[in-house]
Coordinates of C-alpha atoms in Angstrom, one line a residue:
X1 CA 90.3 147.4 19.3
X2 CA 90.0 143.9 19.2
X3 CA 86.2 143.4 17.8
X4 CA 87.0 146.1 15.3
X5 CA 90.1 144.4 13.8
X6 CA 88.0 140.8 13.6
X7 CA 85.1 142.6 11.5
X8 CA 86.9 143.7 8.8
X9 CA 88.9 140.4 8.4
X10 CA 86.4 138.0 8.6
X11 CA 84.4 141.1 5.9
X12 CA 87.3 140.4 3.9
X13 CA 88.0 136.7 4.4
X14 CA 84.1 136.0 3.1
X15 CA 84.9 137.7 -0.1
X16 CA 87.3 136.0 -1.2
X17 CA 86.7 132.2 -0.2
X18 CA 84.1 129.9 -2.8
X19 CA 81.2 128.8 -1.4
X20 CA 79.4 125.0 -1.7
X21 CA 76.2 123.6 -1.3
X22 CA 76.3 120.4 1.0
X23 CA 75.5 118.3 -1.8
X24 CA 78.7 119.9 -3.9
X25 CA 81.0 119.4 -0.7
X26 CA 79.8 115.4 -0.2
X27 CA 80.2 114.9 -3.8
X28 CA 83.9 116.2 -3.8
X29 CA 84.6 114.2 -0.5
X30 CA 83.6 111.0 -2.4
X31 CA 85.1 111.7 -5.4
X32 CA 88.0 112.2 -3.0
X33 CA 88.0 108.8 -1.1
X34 CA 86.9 106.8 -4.0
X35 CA 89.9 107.9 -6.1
X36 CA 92.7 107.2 -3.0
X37 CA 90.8 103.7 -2.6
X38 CA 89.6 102.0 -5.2
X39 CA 90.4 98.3 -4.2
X40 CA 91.2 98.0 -0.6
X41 CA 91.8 95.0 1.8
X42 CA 90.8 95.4 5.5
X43 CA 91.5 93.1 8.5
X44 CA 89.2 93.5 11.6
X45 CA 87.2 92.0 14.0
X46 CA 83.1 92.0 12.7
X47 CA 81.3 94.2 15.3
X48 CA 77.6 94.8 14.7
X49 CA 76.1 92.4 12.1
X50 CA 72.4 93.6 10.9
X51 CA 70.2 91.7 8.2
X52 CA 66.9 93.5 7.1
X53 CA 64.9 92.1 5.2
X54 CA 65.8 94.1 2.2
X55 CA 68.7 91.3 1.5
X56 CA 71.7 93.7 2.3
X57 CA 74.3 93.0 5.0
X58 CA 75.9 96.0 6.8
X59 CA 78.4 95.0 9.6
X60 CA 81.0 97.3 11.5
X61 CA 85.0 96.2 11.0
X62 CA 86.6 97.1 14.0
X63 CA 90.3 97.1 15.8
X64 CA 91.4 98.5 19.6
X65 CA 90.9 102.2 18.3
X66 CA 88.6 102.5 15.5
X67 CA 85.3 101.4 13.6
X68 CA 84.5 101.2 10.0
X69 CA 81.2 100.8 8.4
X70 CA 81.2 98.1 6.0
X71 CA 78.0 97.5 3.9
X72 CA 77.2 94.4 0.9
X73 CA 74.4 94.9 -1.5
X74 CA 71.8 91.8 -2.0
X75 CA 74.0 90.3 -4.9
X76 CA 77.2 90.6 -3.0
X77 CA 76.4 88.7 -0.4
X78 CA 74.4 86.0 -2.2
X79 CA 78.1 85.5 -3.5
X80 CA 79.9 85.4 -0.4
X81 CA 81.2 81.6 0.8
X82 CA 81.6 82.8 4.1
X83 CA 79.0 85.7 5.9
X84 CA 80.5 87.5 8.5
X85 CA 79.6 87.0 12.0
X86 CA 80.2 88.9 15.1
X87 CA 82.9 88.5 16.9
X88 CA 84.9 86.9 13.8
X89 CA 88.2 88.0 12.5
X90 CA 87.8 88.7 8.8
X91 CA 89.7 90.4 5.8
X92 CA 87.2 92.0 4.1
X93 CA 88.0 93.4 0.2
X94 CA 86.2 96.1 -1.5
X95 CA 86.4 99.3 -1.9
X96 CA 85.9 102.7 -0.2
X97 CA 83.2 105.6 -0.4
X98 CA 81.3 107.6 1.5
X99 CA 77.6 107.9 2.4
X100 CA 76.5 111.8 2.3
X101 CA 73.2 111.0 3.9
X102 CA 74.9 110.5 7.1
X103 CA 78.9 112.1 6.7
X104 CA 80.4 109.1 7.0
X105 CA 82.6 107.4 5.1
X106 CA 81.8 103.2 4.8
X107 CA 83.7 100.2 3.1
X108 CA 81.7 98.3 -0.3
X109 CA 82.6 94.5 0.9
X110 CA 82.8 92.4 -2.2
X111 CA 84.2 89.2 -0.7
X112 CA 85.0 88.0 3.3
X113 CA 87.5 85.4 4.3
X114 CA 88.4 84.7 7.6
X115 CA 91.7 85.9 8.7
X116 CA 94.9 83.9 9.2
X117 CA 92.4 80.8 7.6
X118 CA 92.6 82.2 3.9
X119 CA 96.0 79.6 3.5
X120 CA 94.4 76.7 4.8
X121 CA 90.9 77.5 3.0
X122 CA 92.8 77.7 -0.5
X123 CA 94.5 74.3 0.0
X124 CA 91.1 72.9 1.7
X125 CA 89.7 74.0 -1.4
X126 CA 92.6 72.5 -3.7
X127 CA 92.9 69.3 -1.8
X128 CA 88.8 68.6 -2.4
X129 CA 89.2 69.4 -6.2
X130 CA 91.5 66.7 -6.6
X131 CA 90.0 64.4 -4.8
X132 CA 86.8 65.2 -6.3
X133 CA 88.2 64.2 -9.3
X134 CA 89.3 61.2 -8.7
X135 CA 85.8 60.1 -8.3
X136 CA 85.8 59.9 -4.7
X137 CA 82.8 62.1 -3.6
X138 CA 80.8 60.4 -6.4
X139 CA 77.0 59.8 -5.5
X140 CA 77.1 56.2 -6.5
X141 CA 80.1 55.0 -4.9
X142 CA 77.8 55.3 -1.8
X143 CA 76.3 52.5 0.4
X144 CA 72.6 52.6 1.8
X145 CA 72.4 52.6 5.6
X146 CA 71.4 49.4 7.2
X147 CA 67.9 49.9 8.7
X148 CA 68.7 48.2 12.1
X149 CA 72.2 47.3 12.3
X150 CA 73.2 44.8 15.0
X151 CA 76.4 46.3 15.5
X152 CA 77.5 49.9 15.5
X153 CA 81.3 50.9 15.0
X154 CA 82.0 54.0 16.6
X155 CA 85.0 56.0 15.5
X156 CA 85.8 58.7 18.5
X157 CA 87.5 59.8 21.9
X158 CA 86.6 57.9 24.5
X159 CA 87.0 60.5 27.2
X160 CA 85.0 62.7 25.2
X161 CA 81.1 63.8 25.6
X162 CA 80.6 62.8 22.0
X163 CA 80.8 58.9 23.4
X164 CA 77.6 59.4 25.8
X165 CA 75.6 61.5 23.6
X166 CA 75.7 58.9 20.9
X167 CA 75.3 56.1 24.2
X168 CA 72.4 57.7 25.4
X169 CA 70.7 58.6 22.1
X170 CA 71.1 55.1 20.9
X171 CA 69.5 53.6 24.2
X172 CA 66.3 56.0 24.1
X173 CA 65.7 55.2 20.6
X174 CA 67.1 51.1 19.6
X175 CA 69.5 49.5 22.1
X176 CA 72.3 48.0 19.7
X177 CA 75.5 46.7 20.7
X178 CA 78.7 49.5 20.6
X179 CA 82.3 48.7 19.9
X180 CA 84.1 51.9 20.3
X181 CA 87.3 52.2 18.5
X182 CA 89.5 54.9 20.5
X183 CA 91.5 57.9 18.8
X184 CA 92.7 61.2 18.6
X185 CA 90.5 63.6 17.4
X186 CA 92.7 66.4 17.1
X187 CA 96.5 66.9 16.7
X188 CA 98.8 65.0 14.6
X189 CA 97.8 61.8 15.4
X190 CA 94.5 62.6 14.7
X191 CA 94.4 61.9 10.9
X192 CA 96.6 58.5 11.0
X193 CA 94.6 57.1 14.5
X194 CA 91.1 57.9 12.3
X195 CA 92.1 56.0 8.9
X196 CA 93.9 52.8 10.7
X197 CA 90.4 52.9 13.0
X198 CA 88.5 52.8 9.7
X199 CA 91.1 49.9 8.2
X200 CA 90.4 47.9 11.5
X201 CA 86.9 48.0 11.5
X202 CA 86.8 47.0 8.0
X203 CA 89.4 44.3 8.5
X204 CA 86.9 42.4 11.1
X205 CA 86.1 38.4 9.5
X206 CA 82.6 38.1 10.1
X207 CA 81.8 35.8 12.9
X208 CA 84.8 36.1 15.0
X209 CA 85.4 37.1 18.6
X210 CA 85.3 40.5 17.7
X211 CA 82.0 40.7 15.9
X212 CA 82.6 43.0 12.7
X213 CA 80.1 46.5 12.6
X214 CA 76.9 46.8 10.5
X215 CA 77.7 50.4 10.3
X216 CA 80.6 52.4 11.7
X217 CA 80.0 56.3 12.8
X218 CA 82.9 59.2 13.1
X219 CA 82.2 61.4 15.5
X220 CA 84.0 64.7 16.9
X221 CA 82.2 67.6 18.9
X222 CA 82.7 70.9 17.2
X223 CA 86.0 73.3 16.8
X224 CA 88.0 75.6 15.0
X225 CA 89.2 74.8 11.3
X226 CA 92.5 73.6 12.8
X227 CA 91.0 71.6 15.6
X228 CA 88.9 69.6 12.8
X229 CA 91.4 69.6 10.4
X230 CA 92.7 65.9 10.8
X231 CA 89.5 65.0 9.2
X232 CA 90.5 67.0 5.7
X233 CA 93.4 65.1 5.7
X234 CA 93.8 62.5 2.3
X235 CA 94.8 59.4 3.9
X236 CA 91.1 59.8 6.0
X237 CA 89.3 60.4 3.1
X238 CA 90.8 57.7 1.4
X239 CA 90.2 55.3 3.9
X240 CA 86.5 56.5 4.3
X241 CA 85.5 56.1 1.0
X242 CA 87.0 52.8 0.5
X243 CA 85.3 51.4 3.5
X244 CA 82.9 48.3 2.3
X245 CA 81.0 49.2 6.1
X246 CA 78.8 51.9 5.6
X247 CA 80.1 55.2 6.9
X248 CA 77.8 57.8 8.8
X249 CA 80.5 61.1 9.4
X250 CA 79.1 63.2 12.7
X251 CA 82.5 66.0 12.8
X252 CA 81.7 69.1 14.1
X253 CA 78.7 71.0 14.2
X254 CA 76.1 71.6 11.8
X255 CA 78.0 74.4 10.2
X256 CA 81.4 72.8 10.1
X257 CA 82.3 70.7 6.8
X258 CA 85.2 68.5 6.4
X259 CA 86.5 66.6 3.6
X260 CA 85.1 63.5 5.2
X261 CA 81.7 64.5 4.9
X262 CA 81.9 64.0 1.0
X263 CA 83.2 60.5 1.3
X264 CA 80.9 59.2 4.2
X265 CA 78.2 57.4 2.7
X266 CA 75.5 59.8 5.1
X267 CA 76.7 63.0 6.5
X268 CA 75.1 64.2 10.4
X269 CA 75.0 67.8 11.6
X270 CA 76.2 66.7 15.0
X271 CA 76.7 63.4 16.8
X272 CA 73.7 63.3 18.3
X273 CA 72.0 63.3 14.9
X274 CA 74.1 60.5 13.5
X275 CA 72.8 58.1 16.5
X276 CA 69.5 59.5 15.1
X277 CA 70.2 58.4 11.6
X278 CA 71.6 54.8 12.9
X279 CA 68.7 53.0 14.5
X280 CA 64.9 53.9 14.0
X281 CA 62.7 54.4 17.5
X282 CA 61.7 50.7 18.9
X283 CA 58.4 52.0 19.8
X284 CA 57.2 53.4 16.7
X285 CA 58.5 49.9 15.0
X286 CA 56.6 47.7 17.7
X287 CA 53.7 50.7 17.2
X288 CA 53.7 49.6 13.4
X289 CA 53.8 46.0 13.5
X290 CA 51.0 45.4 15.7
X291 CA 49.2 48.1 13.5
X292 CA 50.2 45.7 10.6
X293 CA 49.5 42.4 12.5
X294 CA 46.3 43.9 13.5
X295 CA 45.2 44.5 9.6
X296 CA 46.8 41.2 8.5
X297 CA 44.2 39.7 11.1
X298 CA 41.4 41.7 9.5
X299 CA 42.0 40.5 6.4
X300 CA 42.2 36.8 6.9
X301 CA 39.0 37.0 8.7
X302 CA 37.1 39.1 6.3
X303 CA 38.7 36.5 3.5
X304 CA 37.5 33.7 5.5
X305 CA 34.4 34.9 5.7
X306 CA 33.5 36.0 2.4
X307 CA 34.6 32.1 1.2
X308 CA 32.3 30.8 3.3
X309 CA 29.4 32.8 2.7
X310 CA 30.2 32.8 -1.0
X311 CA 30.5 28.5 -0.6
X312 CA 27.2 29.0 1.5
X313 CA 25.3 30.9 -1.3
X314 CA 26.6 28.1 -4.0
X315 CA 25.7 25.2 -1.8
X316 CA 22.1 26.5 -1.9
X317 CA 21.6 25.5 -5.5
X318 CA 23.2 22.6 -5.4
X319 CA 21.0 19.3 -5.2
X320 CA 20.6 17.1 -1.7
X321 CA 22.4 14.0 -2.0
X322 CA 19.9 12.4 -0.4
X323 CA 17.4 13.3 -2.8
X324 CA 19.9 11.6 -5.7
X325 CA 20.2 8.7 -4.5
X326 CA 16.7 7.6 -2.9
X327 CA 15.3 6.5 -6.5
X328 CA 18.7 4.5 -7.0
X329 CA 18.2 3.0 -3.1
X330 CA 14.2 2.5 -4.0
X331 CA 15.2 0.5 -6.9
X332 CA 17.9 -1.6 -5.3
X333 CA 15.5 -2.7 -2.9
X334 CA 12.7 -3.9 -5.3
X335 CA 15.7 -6.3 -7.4
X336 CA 17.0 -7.5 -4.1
X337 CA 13.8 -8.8 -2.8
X338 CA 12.9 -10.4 -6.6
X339 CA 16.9 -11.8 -6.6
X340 CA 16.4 -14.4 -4.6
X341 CA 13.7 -16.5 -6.0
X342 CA 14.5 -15.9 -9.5
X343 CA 17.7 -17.8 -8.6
X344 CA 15.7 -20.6 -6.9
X345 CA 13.9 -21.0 -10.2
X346 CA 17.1 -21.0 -12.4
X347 CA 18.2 -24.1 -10.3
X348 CA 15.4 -25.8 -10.5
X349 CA 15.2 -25.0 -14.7
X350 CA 18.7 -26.2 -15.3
X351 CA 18.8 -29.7 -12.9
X352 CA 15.5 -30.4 -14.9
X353 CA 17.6 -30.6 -18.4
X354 CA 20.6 -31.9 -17.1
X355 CA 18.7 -34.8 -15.8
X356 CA 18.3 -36.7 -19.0
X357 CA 21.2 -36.4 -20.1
X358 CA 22.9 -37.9 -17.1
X359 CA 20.8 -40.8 -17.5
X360 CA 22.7 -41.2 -21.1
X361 CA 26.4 -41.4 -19.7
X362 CA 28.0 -45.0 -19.4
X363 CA 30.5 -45.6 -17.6
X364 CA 33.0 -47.4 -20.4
X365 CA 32.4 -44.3 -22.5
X366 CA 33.5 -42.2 -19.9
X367 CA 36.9 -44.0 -19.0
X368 CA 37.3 -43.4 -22.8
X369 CA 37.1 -39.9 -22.8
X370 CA 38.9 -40.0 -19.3
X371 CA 41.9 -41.3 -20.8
X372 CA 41.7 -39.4 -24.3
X373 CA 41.4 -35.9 -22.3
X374 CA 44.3 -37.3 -19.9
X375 CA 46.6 -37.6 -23.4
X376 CA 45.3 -34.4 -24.9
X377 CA 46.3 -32.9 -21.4
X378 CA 50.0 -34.2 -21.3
X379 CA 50.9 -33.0 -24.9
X380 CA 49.4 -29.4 -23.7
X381 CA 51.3 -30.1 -20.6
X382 CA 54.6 -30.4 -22.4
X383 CA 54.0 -27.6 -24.5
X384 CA 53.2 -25.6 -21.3
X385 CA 56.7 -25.0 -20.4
X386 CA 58.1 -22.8 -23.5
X387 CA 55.1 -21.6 -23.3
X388 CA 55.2 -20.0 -19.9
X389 CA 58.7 -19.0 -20.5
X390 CA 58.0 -17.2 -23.8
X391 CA 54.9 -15.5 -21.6
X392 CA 57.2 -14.7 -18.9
X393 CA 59.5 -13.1 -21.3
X394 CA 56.6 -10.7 -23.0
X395 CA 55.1 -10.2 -19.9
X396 CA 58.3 -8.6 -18.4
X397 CA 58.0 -6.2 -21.6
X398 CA 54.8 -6.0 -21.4
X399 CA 55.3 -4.6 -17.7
X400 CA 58.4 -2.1 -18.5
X401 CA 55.9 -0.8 -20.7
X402 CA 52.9 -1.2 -18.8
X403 CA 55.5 1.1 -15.8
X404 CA 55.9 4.0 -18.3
X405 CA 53.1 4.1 -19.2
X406 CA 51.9 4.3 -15.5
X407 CA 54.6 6.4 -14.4
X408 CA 53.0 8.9 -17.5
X409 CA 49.5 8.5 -16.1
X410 CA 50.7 9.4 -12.5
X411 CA 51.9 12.2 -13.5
X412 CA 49.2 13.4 -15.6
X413 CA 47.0 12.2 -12.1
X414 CA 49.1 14.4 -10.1
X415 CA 48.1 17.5 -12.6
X416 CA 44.9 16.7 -13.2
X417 CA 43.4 17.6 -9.3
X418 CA 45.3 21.0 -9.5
X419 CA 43.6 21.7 -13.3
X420 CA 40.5 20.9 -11.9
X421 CA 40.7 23.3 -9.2
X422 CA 41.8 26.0 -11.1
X423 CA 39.0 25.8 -13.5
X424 CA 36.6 25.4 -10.0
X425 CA 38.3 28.5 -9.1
X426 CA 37.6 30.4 -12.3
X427 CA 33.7 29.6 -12.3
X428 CA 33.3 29.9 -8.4
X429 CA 34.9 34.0 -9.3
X430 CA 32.7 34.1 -12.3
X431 CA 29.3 33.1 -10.1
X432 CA 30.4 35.4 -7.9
X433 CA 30.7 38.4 -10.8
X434 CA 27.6 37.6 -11.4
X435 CA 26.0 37.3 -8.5
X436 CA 26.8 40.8 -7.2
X437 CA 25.6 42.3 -10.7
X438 CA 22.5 40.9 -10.1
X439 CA 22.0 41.6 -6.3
X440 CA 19.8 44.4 -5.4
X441 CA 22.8 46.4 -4.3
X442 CA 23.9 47.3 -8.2
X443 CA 19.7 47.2 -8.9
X444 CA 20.2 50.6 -6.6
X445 CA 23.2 52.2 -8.8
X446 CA 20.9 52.1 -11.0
X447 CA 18.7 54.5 -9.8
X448 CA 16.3 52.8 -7.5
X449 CA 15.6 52.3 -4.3
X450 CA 13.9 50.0 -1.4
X451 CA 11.4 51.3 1.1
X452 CA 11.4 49.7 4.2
X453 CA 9.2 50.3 7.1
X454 CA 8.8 48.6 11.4
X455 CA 7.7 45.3 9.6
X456 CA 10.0 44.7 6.9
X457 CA 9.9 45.2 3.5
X458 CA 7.0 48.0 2.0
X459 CA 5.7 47.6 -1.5
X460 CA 2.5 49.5 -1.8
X461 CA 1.1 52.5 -1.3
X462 CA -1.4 51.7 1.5
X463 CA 1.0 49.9 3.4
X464 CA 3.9 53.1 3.0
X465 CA 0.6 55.6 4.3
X466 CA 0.2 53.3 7.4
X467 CA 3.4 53.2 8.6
X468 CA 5.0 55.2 11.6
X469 CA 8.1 56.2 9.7
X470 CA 9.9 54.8 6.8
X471 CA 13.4 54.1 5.9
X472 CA 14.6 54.6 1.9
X473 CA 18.0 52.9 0.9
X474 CA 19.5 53.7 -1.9
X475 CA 22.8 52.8 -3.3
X476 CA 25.0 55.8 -1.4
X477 CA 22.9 55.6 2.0
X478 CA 19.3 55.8 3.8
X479 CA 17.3 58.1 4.1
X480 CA 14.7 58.3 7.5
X481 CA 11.4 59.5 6.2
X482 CA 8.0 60.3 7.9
X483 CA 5.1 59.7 5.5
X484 CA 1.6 62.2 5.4
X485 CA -1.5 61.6 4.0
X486 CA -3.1 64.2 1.9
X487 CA -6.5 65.9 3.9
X488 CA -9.0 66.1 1.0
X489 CA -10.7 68.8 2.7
X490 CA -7.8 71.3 2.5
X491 CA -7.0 71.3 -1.4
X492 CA -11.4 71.1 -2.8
X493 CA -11.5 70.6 -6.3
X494 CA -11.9 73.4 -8.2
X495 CA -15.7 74.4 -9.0
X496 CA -16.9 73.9 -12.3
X497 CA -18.0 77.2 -14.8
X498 CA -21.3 78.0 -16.9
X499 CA -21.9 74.3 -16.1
X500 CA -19.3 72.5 -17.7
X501 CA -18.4 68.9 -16.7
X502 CA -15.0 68.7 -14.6
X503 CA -13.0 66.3 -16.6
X504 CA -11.0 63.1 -15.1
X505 CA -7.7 64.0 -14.4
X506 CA -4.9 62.0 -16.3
X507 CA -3.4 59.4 -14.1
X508 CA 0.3 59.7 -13.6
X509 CA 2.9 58.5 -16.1
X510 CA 3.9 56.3 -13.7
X511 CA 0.7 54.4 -13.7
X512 CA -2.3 53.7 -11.8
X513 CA -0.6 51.9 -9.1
X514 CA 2.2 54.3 -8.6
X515 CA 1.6 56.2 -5.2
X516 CA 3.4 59.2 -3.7
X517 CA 5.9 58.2 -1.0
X518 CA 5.7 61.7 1.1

């Protein structure tokens, strides 16, 4: 009774209900959702995160009891500031629709913050424009790091294992001397303890018992966004980017960005890193110098050696000295030996005519012109007094002038040898030019070359065919060559036809004398 009661019901209950396709029924499901939700906010914890490589994100959004799909198109999320990950609280926006291909219904996600952070992010956000603003985070308000400072100022807990990562870095890589500044790096205190550390350092006199940094580092290990978020406080970034010390800033991982990384003058994904950035290795510096005293060695010795051959090749024209001066020596010789009696003779000439005349002189006459000369002498003798002072008098002028005159001389001596070498210098470089355009090196860049063989030099054919083996240089290289001598009896002239005469073959353009090398 049953069965036969069901039949004609569910006969009559066919008849009258529509029927859809199961593309009709999706379409009216998602016309459904997408009217109810439009524009939609969800909070949930990020679930299973997938990237392919088509550019799109989809990602679950999840809570104690249920699980929605959320998806983000290529150009959503290249506009996203922050990409989900999983295990993250977010509030996701967007809006809601359903994908027929599998019957379920997903969320479009236009834009992700993280949840309970979206207060903080706005007036992170708000706080940095201002600042930036002001001129704070400018690119040339910022100081070069010192290659090697001598003293590093580090900015950090010092119960912390930020302290003896930066330690140990720094002695693997460039021992420097540390002055750690203690602080809190998170809580309250943290902002005020981080700024006044930054005012100290900077307030170090240079040369005082507390030597003043080269460089000063702030360091934290990583965090939340309110662990870190001392260092977003004003009064640090202040103090950061009014420090004359150079700043390296080394908060958080490499993902987390405070406010102090805009005004540090170097920012470093992690501590670590910033020790990195400090010091350079001390072996790759002691690598390089003797590298670099090693060429510096090179080239004085090359130099030296290129002067002296170059002085070597010039001293070969030069005359011998010896040669110079053996005419000059010869000639001396032949006057000296002559000197002596020609000077015999002159005596002999000169007592002959002063011999009659001393037979002349009497001796009344000479008393006369004794005491005449002695008068003539005292009247110059009293006149020799104004006269010595008037001569003293011109010869002081004489000698302030004379001084000048050899003070203007001195200096032109002192110029003079410098001149002169300069002008030596200029011709020694130009016989140099010249001499290596006319060496037999540039004599091969221009297209020929030298043949050389055991014994030396080979300039003839007969000499080339009785070598062993032969060497050609030319201007890029040598060549090693073996030479072979044609067998007459393998190439017979050709015979002659109907008896006519073989003619001489032409010699080579070359000439006569020009052989073949191979």
């Amino acid at each position: 009774m049953t069965d036969d009661l069901i039949e004609p019901l569910a006969g009559s209950g066919a008849g009258n209900a529509p029927e859809f396709t199961v593309s009709e029924l999706s379409g009216a499901v998602k016309r459904v959702i997408e009217g109810e939700f439009a524009r939609v906010r969800v909070r949930g914890e990020v679930g299973r995160v997938s990237r392919p490589a088509s550019g799109h994100l989809y990602f679950d959004l999840k809570d104690d009891r249920s699980v929605l799909a959320a998806v983000s198109w290529k150009g959503q999320v290249a506009r996203m500031q922050v990409r989900p990950e999983e295990g993250m609280e977010v509030i996701a926006t967007g809006r809601l629709t359903t994908f027929p291909g599998q019957s379920k219904y997903q969320l479009l996600v236009d834009e992700v913050e993280p949840a309970g952070a979206g207060a903080l992010m706005a007036m992170l956000e708000k706080r940095r424009q201002a600042l930036a603003a002001e001129g704070l985070f400018d690119a040339v308000r910022k100081q070069p790091i010192p290659f090697l400072p001598g003293v590093i100022g580090v900015v950090t807990s010092p119960s912390g294992a930020v302290i003896r990562d930066i330690l140990h870095r720094l002695r693997e890589r460039f021992p420097r001397r540390v002055i750690v500044w203690p602080v809190a790096v998170q809580g309250q205190a943290c902002a005020a303890d981080v700024a006044a550390a930054i005012r100290g350092f900077n307030a170090l006199a240079p040369g005082g018992p507390v030597p003043r940094p080269d460089l000063i580092i702030v360091a934290r290990g990583g965090g939340s966004l309110e662990d870190l978020w001392g260092f977003n406080e004003e009064i640090v970034v202040r103090a950061a980017a009014a420090s004359r010390i150079p700043l390296i800033s080394a908060v958080g991982h490499e993902t987390d960005t405070t406010l102090i990384d805009h005004a540090a003058d170097l920012r470093a994904p992690t501590p670590t890193a910033a020790a990195e950035l400090a010091v350079p290795v001390r072996l790759e510096l002691l690598a390089r110098t003797a590298e670099a005293g090693a060429r510096l060695g090179r080239a004085v010795m090359t130099r030296a050696q290129m002067r002296r051959q170059r002085l070597v090749d010039l001293g070969r024209g030069l005359g011998r000295p010896q040669a110079l001066l053996a005419p000059a020596r010869q000639r001396f010789d032949l006057w000296a030996d002559r000197l002596d009696p020609a000077l015999r003779g002159l005596t002999v000439q000169k007592r002959a005519r002063l011999s009659p005349l001393a037979a002349l002189v009497r001796p009344d006459l000479l008393r006369r012109f004794m005491v005449e000369e002695r008068r003539r002498l005292d009247a110059w003798s009293a006149r020799l007094a104004p006269a010595l002072a008037r001569t003293r008098t011109d010869n002081a002028r004489a000698n302030l002038r004379n001084r000048a005159a050899l003070v203007a001389l001195a200096e032109r001596l002192a110029a003079a040898p410098q001149a002169r070498l300069a002008a030596l210098s200029e011709r020694l470089d130009r016989l140099d030019r010249m001499r290596l355009t006319l060496g037999y090196t540039e004599t091969l860049r221009r297209g020929y070359a030298v043949v050389r063989g055991a014994g030396g030099l080979v300039s003839s054919a007969s000499a080339a065919a009785a070598a062993a083996a032969l060497e050609i240089e030319f201007h890029d290289g040598r060549l090693p060559v073996v030479p072979t001598v044609p067998d007459p009896v393998a190439a017979p002239p050709p015979a002659s036809q109907g008896g006519a005469r073989l003619r001489k073959p032409k010699p080579p353009r070359g000439g006569p004398d020009q052989g073949s090398l191979f």
